[in-house]
Short mmCIF file of C-alpha atoms and ligand atoms in Angstrom, two decimals:
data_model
loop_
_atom_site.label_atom_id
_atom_site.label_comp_id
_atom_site.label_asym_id
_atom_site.label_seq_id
_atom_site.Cartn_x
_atom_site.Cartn_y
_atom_site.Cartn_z
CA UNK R 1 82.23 157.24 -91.95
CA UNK R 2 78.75 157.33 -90.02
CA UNK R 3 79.05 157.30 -86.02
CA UNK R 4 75.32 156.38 -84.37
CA UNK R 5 76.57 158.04 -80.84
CA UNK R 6 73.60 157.31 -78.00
CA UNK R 7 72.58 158.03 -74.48
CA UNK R 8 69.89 158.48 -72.44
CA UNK R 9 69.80 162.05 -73.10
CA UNK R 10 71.62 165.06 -73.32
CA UNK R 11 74.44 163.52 -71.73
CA UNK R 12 75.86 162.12 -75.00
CA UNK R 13 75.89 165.40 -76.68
CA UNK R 14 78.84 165.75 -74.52
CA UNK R 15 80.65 162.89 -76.25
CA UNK R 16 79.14 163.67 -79.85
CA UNK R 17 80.85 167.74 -79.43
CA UNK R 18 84.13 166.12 -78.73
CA UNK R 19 83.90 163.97 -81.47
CA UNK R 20 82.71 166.74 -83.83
CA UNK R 21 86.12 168.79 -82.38
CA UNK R 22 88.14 165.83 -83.30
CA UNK R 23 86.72 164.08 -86.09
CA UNK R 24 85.26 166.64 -87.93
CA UNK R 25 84.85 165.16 -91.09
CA UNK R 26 82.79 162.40 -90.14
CA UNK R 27 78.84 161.94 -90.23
CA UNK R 28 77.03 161.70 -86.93
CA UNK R 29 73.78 159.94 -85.47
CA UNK R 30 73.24 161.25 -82.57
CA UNK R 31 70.16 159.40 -81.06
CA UNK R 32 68.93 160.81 -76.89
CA UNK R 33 66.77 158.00 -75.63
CA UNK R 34 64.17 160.79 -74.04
CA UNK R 35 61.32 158.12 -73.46
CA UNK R 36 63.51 156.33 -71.18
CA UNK R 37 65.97 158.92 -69.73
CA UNK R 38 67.46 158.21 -66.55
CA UNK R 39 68.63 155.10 -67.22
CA UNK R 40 70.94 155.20 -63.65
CA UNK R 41 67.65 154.82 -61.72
CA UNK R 42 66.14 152.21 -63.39
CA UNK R 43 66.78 148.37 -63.25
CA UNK R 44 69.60 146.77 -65.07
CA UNK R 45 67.55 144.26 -67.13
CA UNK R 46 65.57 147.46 -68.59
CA UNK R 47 68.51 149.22 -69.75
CA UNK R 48 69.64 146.17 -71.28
CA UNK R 49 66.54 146.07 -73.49
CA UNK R 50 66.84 149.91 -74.28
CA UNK R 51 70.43 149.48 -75.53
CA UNK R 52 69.53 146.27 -77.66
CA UNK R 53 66.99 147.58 -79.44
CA UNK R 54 68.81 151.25 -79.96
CA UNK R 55 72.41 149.82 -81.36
CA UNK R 56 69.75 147.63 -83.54
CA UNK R 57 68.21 150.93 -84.70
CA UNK R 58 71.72 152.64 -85.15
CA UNK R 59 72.68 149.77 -87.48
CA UNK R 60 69.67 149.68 -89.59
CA UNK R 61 70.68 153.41 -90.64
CA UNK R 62 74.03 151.82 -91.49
CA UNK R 63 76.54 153.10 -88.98
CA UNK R 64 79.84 152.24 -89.39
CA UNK R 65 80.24 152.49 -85.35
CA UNK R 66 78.39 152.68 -82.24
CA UNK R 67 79.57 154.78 -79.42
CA UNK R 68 77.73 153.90 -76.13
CA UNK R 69 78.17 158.00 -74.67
CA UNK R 70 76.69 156.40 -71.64
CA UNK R 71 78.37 155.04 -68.58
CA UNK R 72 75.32 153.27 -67.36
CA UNK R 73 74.50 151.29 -70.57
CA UNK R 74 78.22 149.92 -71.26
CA UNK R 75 78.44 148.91 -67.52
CA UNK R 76 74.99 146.51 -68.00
CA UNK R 77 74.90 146.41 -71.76
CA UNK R 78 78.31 146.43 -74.09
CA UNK R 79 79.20 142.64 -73.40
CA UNK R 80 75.86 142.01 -74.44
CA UNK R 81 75.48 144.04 -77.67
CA UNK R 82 78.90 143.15 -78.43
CA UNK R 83 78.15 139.93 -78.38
CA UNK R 84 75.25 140.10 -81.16
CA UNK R 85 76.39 142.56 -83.31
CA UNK R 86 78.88 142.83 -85.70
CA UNK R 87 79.64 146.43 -85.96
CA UNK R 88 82.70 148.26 -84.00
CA UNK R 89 80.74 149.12 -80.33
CA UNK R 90 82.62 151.36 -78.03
CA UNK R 91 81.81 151.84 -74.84
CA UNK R 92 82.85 154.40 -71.65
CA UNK R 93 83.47 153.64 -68.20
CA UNK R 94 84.61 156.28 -65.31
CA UNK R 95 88.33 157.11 -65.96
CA UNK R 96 89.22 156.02 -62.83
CA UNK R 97 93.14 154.78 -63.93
CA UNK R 98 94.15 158.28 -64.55
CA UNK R 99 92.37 159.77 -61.81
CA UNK R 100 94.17 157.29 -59.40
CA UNK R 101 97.61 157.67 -61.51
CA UNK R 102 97.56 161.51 -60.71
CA UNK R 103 96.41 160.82 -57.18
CA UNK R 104 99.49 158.82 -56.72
CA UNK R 105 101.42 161.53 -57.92
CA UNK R 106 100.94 163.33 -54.84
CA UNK R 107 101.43 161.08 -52.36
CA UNK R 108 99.76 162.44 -48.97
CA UNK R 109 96.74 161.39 -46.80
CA UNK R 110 94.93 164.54 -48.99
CA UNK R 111 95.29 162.90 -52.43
CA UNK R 112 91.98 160.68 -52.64
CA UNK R 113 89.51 160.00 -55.76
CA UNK R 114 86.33 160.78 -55.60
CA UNK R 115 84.31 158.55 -58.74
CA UNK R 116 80.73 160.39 -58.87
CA UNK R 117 78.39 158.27 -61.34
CA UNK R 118 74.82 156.98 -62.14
CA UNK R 119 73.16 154.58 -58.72
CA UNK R 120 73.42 151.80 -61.53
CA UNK R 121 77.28 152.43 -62.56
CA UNK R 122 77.89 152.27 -58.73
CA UNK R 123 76.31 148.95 -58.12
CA UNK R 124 77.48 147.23 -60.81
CA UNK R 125 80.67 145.12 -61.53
CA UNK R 126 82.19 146.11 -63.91
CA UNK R 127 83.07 149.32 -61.65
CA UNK R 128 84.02 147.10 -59.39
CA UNK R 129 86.24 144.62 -61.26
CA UNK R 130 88.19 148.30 -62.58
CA UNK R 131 88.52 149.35 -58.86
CA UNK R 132 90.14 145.86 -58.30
CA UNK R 133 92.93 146.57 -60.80
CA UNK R 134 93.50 150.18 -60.55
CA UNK R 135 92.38 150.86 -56.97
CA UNK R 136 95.17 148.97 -54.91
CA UNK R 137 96.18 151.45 -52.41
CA UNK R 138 92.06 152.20 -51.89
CA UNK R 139 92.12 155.75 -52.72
CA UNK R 140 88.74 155.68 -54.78
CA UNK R 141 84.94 156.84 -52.90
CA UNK R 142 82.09 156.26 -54.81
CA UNK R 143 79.21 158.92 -54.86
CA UNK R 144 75.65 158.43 -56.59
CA UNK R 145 74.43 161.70 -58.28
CA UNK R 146 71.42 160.80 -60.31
CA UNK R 147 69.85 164.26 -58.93
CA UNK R 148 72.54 165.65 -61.31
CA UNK R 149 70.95 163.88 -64.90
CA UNK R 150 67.70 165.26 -63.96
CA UNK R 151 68.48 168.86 -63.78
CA UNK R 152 70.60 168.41 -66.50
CA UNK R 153 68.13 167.20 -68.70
CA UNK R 154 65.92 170.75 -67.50
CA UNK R 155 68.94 172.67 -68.30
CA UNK R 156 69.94 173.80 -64.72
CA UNK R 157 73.92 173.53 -65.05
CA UNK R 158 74.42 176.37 -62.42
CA UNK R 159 72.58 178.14 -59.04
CA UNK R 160 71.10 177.57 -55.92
CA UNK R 161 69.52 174.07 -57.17
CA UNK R 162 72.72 172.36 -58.18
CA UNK R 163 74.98 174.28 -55.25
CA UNK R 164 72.69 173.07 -53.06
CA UNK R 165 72.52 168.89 -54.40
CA UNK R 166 76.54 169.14 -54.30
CA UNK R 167 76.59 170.20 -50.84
CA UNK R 168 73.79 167.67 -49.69
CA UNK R 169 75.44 164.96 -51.07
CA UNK R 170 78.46 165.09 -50.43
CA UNK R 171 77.78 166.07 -46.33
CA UNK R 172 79.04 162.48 -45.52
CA UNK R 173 82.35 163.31 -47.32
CA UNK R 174 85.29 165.49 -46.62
CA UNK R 175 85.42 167.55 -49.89
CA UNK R 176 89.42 168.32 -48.34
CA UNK R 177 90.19 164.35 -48.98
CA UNK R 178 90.10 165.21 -52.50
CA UNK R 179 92.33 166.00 -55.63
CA UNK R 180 90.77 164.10 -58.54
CA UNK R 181 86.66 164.10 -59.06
CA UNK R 182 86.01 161.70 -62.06
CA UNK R 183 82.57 162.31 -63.57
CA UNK R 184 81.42 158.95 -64.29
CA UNK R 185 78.63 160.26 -66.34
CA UNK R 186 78.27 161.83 -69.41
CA UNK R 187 75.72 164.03 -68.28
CA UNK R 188 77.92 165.31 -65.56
CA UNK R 189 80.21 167.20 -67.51
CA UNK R 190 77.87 170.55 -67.93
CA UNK R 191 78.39 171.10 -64.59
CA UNK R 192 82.08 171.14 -64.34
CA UNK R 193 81.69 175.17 -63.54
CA UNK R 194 79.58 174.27 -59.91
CA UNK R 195 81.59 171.12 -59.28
CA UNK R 196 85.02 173.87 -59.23
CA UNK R 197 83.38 176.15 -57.78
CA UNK R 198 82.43 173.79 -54.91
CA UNK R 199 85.91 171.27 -54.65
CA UNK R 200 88.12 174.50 -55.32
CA UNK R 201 90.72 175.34 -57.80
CA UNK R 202 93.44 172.44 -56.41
CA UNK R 203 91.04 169.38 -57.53
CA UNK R 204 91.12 168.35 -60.76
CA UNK R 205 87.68 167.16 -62.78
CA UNK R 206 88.25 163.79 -65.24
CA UNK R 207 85.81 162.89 -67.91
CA UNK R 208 86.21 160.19 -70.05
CA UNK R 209 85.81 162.00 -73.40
CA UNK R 210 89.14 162.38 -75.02
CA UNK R 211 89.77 158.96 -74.05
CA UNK R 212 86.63 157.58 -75.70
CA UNK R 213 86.82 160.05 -79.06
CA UNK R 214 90.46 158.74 -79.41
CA UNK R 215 89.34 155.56 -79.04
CA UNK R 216 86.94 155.75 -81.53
CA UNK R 217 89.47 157.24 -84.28
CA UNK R 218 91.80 154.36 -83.37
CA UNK R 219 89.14 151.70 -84.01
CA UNK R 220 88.21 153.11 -87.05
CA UNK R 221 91.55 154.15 -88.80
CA UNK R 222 90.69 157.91 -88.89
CA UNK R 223 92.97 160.54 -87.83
CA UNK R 224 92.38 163.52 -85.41
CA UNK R 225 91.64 166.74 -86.37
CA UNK R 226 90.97 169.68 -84.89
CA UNK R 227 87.42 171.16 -86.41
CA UNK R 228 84.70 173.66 -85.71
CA UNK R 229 81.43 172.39 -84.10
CA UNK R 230 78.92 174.26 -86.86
CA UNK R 231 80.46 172.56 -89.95
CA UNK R 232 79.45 169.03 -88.70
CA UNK R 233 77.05 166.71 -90.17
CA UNK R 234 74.85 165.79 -87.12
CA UNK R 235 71.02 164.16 -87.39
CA UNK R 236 69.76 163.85 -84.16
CA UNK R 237 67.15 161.82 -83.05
CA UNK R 238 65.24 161.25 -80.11
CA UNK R 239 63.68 157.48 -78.76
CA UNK R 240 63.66 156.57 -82.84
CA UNK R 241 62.21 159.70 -84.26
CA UNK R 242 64.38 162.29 -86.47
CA UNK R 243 64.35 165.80 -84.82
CA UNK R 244 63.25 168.36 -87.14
CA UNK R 245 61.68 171.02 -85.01
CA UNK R 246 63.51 174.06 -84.79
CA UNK R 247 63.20 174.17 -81.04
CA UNK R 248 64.68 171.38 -80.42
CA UNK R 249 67.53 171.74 -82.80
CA UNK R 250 68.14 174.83 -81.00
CA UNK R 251 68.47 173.36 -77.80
CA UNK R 252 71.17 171.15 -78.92
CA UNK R 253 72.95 174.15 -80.50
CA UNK R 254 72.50 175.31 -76.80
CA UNK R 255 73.93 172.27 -75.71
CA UNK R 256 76.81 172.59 -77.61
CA UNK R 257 77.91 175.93 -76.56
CA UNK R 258 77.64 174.99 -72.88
CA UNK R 259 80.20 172.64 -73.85
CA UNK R 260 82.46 174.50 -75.71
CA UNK R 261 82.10 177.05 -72.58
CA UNK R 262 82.73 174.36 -70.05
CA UNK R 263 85.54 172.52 -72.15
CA UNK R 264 88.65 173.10 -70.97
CA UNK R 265 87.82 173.22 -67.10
CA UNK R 266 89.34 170.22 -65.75
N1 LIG I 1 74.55 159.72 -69.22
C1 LIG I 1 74.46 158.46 -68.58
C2 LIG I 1 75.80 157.97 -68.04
O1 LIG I 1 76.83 158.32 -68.58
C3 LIG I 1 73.30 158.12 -67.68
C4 LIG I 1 72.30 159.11 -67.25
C5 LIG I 1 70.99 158.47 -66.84
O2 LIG I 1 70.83 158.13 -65.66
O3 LIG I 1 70.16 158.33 -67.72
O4 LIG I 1 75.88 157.21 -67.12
#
């Protein structure tokens, strides 16, 4: 099978290396919408546009799937694209249900969620409806990070920089309130390292990977595997045009080793 996997940016290439882990076997498009990345700061009608004409893109180079590796674009954009194509599109959203399930768990005034995510995630409903169903006993805080998708698109995962953004924003918060941080964007993930490092050993990180990866298998009969990164058959593109420089493909190999490094820190 052929799995077009998109995000703004490097973000996805989270998503894409668990999907290579899993589903080894399969072909992948991974396409990093660079001329347009962040999406979280922008308006909601423009990443609407983005994500129609991508998925359009992804199916002319006859996908058998699209995976939206992008919390932003499925919260304004996988109703719509849904809607007009017909071609398996799956989509991510913060895994806030297991992040309040294991807050539960420990039942004291300590055990609350913390759901960090793109401005645009935050603001829109769909967030909002999920809080609704999961969220009874109003554990969940919501905390913008778009400072985070910049720096990761410059490859700063660790130092002073990103210390010193984690402490800034969260100085209206009580990092103690906390035993489950869901990262609510893709791009989040390569700094799972800093976020420990800051919230402490007791708190627990949740990305929605797994989840999404074994969705994907589900919807399209395959079975999981467990593979090796290097063996995969990957094109990547970036805003429509096939990488081919060496520099570039280097940077995703870069990519992928940050994420093999940072992949079993939860
Ligand atoms: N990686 C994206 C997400 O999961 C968005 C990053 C951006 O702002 O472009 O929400």
């Amino acid at each position: 099978m052929r799995i077009g996997i998109f995000d703004s940016g490097i973000g996805g290439v989270s998503v894409l290396h668990e999907a290579v882990r899993l589903l080894p076997d399969e072909e992948y498009i991974f396409y990093a919408d660079v001329d347009h990345v962040p999406y979280g700061v922008k308006t909601s009608e423009q990443v609407k546009e983005y994500v129609d004409s991508i998925v359009s893109e992804l199916i002319s180079m006859d996908v058998d799937a699209v995976v939206i590796a992008c919390n932003t674009a499925t919260s304004v954009a996988a109703n719509h694209v849904r809607a007009k194509y017909d071609i398996p599109i799956i989509g991510m959203e913060p895994a806030v249900k297991p992040a309040v399930e294991a807050a539960a768990v420990g039942v004291n005034e300590k055990s609350r969620v913390l759901v960090m995510a793109t401005p645009i995630t935050i603001r829109e409903n769909k967030l909002h409806t999920l809080l609704e169903k999961v969220d009874t006993q109003h554990r969940v805080d919501l905390l913008s990070m778009p400072g985070f998708v910049r720096m990761a698109e410059a490859e700063i995962f660790d130092g002073d920089e990103v210390d010193g953004y984690i402490e800034e924003q969260m100085a209206v918060l009580n990092k103690e309130l906390y035993t489950e941080v869901v990262l609510g964007c893709t791009h989040f993930n390569y700094f799972k390292p800093a976020l420990k490092k800051f919230f402490g050993e007791g708190v627990e990180l949740i990305d929605g990977n797994l989840g999404t990866v074994r969705h994907v298998a589900k919807v399209l009969g395959l079975e999981i595997s467990q593979g090796k990164v290097e063996k995969s058959n990957i094109k990547y593109y970036e805003s429509g045009r096939l990488v081919t420089e060496q520099e570039k493909l280097d940077k995703f190999m870069r990519l992928h080793r940050r994420l093999e490094e940072v992949h079993d820190i939860r």
